[in-house]
PDB file of C-alpha atoms in Angstrom:
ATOM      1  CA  UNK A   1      20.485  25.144   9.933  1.00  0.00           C
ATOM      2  CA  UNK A   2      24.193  25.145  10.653  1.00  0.00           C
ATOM      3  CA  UNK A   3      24.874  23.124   8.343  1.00  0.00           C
ATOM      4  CA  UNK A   4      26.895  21.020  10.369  1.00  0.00           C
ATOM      5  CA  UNK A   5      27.764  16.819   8.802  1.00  0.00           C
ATOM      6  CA  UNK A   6      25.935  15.456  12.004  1.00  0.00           C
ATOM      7  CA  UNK A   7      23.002  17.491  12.422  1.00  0.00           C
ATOM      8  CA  UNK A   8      22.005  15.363  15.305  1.00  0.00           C
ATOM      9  CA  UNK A   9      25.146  14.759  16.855  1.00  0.00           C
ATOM     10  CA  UNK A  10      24.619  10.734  15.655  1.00  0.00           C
ATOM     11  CA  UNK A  11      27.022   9.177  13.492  1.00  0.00           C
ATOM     12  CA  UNK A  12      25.446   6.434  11.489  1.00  0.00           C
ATOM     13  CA  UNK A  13      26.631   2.948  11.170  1.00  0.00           C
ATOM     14  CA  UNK A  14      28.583   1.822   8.044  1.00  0.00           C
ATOM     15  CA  UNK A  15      31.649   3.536   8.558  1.00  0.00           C
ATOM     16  CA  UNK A  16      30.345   6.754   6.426  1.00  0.00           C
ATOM     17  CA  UNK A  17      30.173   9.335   9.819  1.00  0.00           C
ATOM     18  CA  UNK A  18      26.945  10.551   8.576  1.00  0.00           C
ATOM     19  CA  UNK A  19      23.111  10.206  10.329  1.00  0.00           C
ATOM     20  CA  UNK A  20      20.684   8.067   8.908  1.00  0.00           C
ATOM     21  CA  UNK A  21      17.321   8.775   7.367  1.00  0.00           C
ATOM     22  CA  UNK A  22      14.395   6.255   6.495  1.00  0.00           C
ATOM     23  CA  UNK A  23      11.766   8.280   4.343  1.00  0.00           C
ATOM     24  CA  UNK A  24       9.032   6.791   3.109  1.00  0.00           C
ATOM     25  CA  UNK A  25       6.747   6.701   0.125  1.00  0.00           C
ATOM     26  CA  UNK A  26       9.772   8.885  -2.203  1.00  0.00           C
ATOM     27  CA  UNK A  27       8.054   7.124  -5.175  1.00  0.00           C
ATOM     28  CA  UNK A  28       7.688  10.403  -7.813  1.00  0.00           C
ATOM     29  CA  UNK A  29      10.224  13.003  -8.091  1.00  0.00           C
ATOM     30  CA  UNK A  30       7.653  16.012  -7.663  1.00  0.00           C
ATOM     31  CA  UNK A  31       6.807  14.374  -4.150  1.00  0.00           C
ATOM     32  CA  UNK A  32       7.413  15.843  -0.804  1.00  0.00           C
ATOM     33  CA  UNK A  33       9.256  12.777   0.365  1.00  0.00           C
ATOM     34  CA  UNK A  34      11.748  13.200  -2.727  1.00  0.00           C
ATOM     35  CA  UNK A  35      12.592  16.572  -1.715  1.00  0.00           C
ATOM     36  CA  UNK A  36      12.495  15.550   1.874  1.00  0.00           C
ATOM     37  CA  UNK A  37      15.622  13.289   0.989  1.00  0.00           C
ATOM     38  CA  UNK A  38      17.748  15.852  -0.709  1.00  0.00           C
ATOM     39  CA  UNK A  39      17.278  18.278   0.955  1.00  0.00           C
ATOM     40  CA  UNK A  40      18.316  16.204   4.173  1.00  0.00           C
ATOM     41  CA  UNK A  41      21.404  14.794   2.289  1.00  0.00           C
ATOM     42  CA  UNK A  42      22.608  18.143   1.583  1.00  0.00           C
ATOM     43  CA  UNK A  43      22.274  18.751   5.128  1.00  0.00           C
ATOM     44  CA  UNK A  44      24.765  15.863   6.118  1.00  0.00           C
ATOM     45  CA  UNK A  45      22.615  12.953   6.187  1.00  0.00           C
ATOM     46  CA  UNK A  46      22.732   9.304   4.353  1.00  0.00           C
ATOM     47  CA  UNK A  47      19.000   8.468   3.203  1.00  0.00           C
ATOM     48  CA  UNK A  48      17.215   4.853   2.504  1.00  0.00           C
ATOM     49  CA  UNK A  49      13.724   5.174   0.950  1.00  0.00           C
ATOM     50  CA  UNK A  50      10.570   3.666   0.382  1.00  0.00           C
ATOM     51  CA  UNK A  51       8.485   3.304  -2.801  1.00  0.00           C
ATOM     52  CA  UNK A  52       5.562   1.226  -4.328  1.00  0.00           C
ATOM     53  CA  UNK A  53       4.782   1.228  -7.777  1.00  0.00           C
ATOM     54  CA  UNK A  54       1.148  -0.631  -7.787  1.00  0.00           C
ATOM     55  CA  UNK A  55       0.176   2.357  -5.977  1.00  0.00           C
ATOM     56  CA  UNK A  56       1.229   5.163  -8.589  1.00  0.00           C
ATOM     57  CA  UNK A  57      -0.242   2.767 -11.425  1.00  0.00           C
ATOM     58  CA  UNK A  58      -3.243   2.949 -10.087  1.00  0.00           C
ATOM     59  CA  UNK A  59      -3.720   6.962  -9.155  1.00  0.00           C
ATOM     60  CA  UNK A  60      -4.297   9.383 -12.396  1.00  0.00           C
ATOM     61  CA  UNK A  61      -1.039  10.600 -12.060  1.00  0.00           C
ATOM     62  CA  UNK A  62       0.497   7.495 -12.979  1.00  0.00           C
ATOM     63  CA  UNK A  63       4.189   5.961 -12.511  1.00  0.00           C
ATOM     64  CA  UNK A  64       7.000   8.370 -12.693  1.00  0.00           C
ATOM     65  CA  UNK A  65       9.561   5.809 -14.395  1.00  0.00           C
ATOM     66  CA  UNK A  66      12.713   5.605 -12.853  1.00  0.00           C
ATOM     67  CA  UNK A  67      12.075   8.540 -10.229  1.00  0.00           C
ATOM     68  CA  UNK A  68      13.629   5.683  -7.548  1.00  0.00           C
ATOM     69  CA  UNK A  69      16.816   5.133  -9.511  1.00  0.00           C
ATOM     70  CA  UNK A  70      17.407   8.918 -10.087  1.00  0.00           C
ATOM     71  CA  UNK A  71      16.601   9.507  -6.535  1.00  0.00           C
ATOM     72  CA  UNK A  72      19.216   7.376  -5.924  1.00  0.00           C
ATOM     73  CA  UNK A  73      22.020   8.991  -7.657  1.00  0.00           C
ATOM     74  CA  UNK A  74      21.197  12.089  -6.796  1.00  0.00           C
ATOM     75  CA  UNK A  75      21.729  10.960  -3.140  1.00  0.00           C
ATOM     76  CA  UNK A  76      25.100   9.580  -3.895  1.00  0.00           C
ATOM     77  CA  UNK A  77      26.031  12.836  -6.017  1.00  0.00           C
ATOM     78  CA  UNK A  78      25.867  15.371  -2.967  1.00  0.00           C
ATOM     79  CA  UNK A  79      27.714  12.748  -1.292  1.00  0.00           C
ATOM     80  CA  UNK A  80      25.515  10.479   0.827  1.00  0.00           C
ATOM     81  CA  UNK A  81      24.396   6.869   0.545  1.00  0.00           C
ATOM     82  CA  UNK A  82      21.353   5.702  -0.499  1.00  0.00           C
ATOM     83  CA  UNK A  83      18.429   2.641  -0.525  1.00  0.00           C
ATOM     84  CA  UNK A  84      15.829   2.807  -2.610  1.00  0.00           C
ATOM     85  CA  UNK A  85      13.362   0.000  -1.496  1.00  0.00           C
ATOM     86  CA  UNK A  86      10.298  -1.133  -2.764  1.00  0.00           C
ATOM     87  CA  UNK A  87       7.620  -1.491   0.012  1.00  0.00           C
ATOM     88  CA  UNK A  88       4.012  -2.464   0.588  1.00  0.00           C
ATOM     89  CA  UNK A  89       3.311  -1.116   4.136  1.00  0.00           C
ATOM     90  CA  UNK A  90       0.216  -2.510   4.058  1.00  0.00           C
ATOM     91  CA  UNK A  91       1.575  -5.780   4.422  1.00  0.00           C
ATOM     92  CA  UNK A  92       2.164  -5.852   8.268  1.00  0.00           C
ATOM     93  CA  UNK A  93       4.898  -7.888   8.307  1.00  0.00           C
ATOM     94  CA  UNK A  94       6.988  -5.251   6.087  1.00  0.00           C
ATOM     95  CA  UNK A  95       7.988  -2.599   8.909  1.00  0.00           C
ATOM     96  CA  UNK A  96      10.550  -4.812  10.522  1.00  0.00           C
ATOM     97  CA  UNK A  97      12.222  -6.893   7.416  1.00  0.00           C
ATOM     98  CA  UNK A  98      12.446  -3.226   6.497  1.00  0.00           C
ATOM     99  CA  UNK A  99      14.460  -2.051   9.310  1.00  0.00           C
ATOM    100  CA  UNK A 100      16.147  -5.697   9.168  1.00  0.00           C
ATOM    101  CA  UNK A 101      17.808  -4.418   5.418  1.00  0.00           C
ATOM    102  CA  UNK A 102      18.669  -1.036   6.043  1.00  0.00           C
ATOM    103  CA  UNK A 103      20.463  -1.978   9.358  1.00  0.00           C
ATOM    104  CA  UNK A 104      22.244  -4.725   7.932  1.00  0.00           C
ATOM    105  CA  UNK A 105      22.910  -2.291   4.824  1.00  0.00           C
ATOM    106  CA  UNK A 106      23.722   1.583   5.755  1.00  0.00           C
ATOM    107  CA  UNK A 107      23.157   1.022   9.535  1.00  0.00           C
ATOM    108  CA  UNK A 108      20.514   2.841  12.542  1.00  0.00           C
ATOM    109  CA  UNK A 109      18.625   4.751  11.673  1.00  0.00           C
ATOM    110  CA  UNK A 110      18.432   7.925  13.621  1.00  0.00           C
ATOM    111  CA  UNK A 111      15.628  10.033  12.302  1.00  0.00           C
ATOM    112  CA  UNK A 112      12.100   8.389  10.360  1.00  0.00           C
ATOM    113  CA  UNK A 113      10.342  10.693   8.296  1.00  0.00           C
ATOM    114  CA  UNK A 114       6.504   9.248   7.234  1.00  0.00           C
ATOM    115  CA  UNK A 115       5.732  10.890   3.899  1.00  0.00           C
ATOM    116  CA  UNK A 116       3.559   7.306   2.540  1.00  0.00           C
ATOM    117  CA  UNK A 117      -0.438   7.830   2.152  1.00  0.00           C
ATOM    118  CA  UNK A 118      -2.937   5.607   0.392  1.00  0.00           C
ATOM    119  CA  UNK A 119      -5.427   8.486  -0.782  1.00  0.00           C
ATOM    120  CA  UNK A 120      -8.557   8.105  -2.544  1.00  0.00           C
ATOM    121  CA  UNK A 121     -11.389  10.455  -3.164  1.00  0.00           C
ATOM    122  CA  UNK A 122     -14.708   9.071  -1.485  1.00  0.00           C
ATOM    123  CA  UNK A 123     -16.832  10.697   1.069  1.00  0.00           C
ATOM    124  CA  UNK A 124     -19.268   8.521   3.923  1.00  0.00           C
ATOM    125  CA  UNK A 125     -21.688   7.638   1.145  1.00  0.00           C
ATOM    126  CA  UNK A 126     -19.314   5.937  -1.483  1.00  0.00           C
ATOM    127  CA  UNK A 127     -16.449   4.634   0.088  1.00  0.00           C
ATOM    128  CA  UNK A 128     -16.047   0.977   0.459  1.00  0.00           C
ATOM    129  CA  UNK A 129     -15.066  -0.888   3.330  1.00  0.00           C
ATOM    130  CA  UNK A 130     -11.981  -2.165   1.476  1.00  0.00           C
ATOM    131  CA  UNK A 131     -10.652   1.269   0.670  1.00  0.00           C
ATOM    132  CA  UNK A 132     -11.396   2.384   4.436  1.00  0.00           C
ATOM    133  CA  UNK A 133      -9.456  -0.708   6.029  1.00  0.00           C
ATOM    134  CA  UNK A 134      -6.899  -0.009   2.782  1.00  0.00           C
ATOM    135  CA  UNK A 135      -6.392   3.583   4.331  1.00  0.00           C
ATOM    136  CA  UNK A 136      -5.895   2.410   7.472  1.00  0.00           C
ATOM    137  CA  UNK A 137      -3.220  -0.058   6.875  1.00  0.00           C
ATOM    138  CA  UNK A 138      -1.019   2.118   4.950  1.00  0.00           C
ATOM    139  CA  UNK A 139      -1.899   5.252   6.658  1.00  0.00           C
ATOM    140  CA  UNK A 140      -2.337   4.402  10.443  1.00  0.00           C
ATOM    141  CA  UNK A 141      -1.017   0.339  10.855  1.00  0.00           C
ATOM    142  CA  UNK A 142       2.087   1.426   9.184  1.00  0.00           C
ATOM    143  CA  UNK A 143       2.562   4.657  10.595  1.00  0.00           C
ATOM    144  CA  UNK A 144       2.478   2.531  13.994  1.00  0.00           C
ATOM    145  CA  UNK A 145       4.202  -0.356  13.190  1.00  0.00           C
ATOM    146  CA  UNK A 146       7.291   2.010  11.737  1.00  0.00           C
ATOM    147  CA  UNK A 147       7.334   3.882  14.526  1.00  0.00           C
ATOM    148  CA  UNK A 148       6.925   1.143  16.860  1.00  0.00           C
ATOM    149  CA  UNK A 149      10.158  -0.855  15.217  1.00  0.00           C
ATOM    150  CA  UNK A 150      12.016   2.588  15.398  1.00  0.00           C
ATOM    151  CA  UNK A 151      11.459   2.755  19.579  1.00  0.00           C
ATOM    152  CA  UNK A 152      12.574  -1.298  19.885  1.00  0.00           C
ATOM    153  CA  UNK A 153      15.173  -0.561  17.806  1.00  0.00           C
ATOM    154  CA  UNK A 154      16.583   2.861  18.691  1.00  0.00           C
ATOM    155  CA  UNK A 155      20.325   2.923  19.992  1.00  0.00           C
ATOM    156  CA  UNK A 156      21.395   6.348  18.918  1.00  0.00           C
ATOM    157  CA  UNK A 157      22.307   9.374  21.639  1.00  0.00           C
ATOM    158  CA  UNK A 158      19.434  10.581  24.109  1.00  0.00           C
ATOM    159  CA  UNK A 159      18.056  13.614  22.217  1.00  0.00           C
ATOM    160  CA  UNK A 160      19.127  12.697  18.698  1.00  0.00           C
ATOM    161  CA  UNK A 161      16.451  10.642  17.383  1.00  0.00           C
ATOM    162  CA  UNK A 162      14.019  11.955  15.533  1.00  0.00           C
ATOM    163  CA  UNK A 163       9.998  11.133  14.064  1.00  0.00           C
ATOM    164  CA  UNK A 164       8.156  13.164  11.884  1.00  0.00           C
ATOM    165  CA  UNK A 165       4.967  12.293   9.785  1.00  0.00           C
ATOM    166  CA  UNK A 166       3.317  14.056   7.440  1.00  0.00           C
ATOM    167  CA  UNK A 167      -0.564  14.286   7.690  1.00  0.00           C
ATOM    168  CA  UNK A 168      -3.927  15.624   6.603  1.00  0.00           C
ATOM    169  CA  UNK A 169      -7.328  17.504   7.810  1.00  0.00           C
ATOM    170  CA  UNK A 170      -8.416  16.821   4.301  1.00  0.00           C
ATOM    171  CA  UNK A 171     -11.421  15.091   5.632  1.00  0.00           C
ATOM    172  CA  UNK A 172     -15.215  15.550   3.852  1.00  0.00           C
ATOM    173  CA  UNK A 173     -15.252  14.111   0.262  1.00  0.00           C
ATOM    174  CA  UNK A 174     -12.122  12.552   1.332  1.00  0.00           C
ATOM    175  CA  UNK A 175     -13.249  10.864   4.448  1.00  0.00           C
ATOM    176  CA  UNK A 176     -10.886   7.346   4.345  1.00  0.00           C
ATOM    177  CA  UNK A 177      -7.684   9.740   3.975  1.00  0.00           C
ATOM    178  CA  UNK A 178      -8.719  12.449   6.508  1.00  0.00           C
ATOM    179  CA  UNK A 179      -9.683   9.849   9.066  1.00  0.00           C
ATOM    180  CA  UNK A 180      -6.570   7.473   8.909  1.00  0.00           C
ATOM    181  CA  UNK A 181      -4.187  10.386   8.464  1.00  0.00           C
ATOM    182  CA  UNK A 182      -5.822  11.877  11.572  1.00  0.00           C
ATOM    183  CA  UNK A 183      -5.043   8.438  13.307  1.00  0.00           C
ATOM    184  CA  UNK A 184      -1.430   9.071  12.225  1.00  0.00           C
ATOM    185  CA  UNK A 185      -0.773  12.349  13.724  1.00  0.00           C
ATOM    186  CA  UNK A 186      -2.011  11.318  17.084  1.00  0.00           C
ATOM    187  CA  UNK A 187      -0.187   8.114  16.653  1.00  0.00           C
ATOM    188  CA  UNK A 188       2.944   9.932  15.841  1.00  0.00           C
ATOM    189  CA  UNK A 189       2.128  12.309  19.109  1.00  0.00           C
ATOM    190  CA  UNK A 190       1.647   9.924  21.619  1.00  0.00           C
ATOM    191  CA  UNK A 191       5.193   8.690  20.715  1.00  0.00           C
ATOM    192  CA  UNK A 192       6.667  11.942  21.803  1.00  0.00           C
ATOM    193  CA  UNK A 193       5.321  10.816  25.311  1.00  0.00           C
ATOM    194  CA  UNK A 194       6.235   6.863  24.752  1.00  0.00           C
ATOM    195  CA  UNK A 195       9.865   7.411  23.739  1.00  0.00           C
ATOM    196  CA  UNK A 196      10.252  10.446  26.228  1.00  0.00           C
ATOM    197  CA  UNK A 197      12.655   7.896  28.201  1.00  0.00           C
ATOM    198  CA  UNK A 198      14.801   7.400  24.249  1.00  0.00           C
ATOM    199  CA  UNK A 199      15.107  11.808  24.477  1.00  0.00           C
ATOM    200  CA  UNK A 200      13.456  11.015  20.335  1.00  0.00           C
ATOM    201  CA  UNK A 201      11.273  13.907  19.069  1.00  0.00           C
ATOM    202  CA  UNK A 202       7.988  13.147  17.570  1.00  0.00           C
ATOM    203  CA  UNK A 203       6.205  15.834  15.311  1.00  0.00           C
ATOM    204  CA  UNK A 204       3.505  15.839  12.468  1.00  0.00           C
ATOM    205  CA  UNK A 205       3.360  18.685   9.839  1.00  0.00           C
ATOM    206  CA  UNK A 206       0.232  19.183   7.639  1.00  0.00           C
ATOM    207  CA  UNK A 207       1.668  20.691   4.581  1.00  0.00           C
ATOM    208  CA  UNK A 208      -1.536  21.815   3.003  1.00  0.00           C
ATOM    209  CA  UNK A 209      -2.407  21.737  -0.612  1.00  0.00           C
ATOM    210  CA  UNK A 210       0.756  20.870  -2.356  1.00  0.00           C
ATOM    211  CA  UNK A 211       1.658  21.140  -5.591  1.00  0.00           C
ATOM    212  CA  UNK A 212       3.123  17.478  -6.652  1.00  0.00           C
ATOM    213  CA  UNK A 213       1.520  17.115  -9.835  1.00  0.00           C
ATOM    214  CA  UNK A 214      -2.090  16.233  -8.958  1.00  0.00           C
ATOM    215  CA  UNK A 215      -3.631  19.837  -9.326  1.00  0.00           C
ATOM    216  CA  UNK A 216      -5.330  21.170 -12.114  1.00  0.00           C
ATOM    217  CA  UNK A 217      -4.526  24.594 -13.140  1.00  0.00           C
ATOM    218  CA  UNK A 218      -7.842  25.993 -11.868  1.00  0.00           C
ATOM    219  CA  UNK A 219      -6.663  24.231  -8.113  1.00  0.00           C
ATOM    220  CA  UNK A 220      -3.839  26.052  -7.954  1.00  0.00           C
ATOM    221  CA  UNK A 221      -5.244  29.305  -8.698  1.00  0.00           C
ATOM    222  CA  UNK A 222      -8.503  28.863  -6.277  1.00  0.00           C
ATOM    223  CA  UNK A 223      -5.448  28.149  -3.731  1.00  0.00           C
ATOM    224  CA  UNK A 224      -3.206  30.634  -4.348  1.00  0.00           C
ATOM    225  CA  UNK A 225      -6.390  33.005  -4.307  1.00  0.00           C
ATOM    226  CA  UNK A 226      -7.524  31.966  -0.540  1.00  0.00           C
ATOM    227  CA  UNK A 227      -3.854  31.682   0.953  1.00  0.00           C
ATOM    228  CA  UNK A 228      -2.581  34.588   2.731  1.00  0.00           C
ATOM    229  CA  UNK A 229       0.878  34.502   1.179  1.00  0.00           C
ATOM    230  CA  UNK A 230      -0.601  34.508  -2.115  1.00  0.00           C
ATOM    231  CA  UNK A 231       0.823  31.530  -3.819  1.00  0.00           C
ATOM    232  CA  UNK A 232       0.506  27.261  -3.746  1.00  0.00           C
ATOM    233  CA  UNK A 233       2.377  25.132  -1.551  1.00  0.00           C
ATOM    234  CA  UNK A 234       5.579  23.389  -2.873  1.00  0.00           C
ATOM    235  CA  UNK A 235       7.237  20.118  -1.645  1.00  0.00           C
ATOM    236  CA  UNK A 236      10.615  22.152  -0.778  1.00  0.00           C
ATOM    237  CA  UNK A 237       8.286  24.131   1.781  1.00  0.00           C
ATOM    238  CA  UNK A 238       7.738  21.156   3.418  1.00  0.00           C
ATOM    239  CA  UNK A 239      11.030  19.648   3.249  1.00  0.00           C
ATOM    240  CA  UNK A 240      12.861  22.581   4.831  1.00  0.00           C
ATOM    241  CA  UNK A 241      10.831  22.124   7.956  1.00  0.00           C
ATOM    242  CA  UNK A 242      11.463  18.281   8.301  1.00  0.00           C
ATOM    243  CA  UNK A 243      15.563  19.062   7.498  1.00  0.00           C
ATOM    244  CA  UNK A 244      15.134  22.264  11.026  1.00  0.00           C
ATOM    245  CA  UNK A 245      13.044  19.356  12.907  1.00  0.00           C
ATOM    246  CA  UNK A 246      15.801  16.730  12.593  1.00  0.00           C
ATOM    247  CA  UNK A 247      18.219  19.183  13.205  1.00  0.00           C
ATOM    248  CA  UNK A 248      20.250  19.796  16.462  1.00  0.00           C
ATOM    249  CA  UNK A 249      18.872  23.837  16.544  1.00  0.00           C
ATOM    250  CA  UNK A 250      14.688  21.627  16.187  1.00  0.00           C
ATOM    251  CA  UNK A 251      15.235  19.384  19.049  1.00  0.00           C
ATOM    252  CA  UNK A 252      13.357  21.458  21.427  1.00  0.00           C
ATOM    253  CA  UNK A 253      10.177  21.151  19.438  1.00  0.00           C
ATOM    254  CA  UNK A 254       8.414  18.021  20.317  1.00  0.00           C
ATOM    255  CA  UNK A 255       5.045  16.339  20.181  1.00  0.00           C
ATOM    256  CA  UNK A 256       3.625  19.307  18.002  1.00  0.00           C
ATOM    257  CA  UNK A 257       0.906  19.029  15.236  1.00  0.00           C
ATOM    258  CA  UNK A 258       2.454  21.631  12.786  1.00  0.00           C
ATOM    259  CA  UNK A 259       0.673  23.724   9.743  1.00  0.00           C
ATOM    260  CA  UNK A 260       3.053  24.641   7.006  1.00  0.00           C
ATOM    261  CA  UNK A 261       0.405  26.280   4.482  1.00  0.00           C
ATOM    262  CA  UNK A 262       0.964  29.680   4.336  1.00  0.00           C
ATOM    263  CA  UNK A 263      -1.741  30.666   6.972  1.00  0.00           C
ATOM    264  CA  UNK A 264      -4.166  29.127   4.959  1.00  0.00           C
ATOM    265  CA  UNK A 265      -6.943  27.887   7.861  1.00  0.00           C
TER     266      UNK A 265
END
């Protein structure tokens, strides 16, 4: 990175000069999607983000109270401006009254980064038909229906705009996660080919096993152990790639399913 205030070239609405990020799912501060925001702020950008609390309540790693609030002022200590917004994307009707705020609040936004997931363990034997359609609406509808309101919507330069999602091939004895985050990444692909005519890039990165509080000890050393480089993936791994992808110097890279797991498969 140059480091540049516009990475992108786009100045965001609002009267701050500064590029505008939506990220969602920035609900726990060991997330990707929280690092995702800072470490885009520091590069010049102005983030709103997306968080729902039923959905931490209900997984065993539990709520990280007031994660959302700090996120917030971290945002506005390096200097950028911030939304923190509580969202249920599997409520169709939320992608648009989303964009709806944040326009009417920090302005266009200019790059979408996809960090959400419903995820819960079941394989083809045990998993219910509500948690497959649950999967589906958070991690595919959504995905779609984000993306879709970001091409209606999009009004910034030709070849500043930018998608990225974050996805899976976690698939057997995780089959409703694996399969709908599959559907995302080729959702977020065939945008690189729909939005061609807005110059936007579209990319998916599977981070690999990632260390944001869910592993057990004995996980992170059987993953360290089979990993070429030797050690477990962290959410600033991740994050540094999304920050070069909306980045003037990663606009060449488009439509690209990306592994960032330290050669591990």
């Amino acid at each position: 990175m140059s480091g540049e205030a516009h990475p992108t070239g786009q100045r965001g609405a609002g009267g701050s000069g500064r590029p505008l990020a939506l990220v969602t799912g920035a609900g726990r501060s060991a997330g990707i999607a929280a690092s995702v925001v800072l470490d885009l702020v520091r590069a010049g950008w102005d983030a709103a983000f997306t968080h729902w609390t039923p959905y931490d309540e209900r997984m065993p790693w539990g709520v990280d109270p007031g994660a959302p609030e700090e996120l917030r002022k971290q945002v506005e200590s390096l200097g950028g401006r911030a939304r923190s917004i509580e969202a249920d994307l599997s409520d169709p009707a939320v992608p648009a009254r989303l964009f709806d705020r944040i326009e009417c609040e920090l302005g266009d936004v200019t790059a979408l980064v996809l960090c959400h997931c419903e995820s819960v363990d079941s394989g083809l034997l045990d998993t219910t038909v509500e948690s497959f359609d649950l999967h589906f609406a958070v991690n595919a509808r959504a995905t779609w229906l984000l993306i879709r309101e970001y091409g209606l919507r999009f009004r910034g330069r030709h070849g500043s705009g930018r998608i990225v999602s974050l996805t899976s091939d976690h698939t057997a004895g995780n089959l409703p996660y694996g399969a709908s985050k599959g559907a995302m990444d080729r959702i977020t692909l065939a945008a690189a080919r729909e939005l061609a005519h807005l110059g936007v890039t579209c990319n998916a990165i599977d981070p690999g096993p990632t260390d944001t509080g869910w592993m057990s000890e004995e996980q992170k050393a059987d993953t360290a152990r089979i990993t070429p480089l030797g050690r477990v993936g962290m959410p600033q791994d991740c994050a540094n790639l999304v920050t070069f992808l909306c980045s003037a110097e990663g606009g060449w890279i488009n439509g690209q399913l990306l592994r960032s797991n330290g050669g591990l498969g």
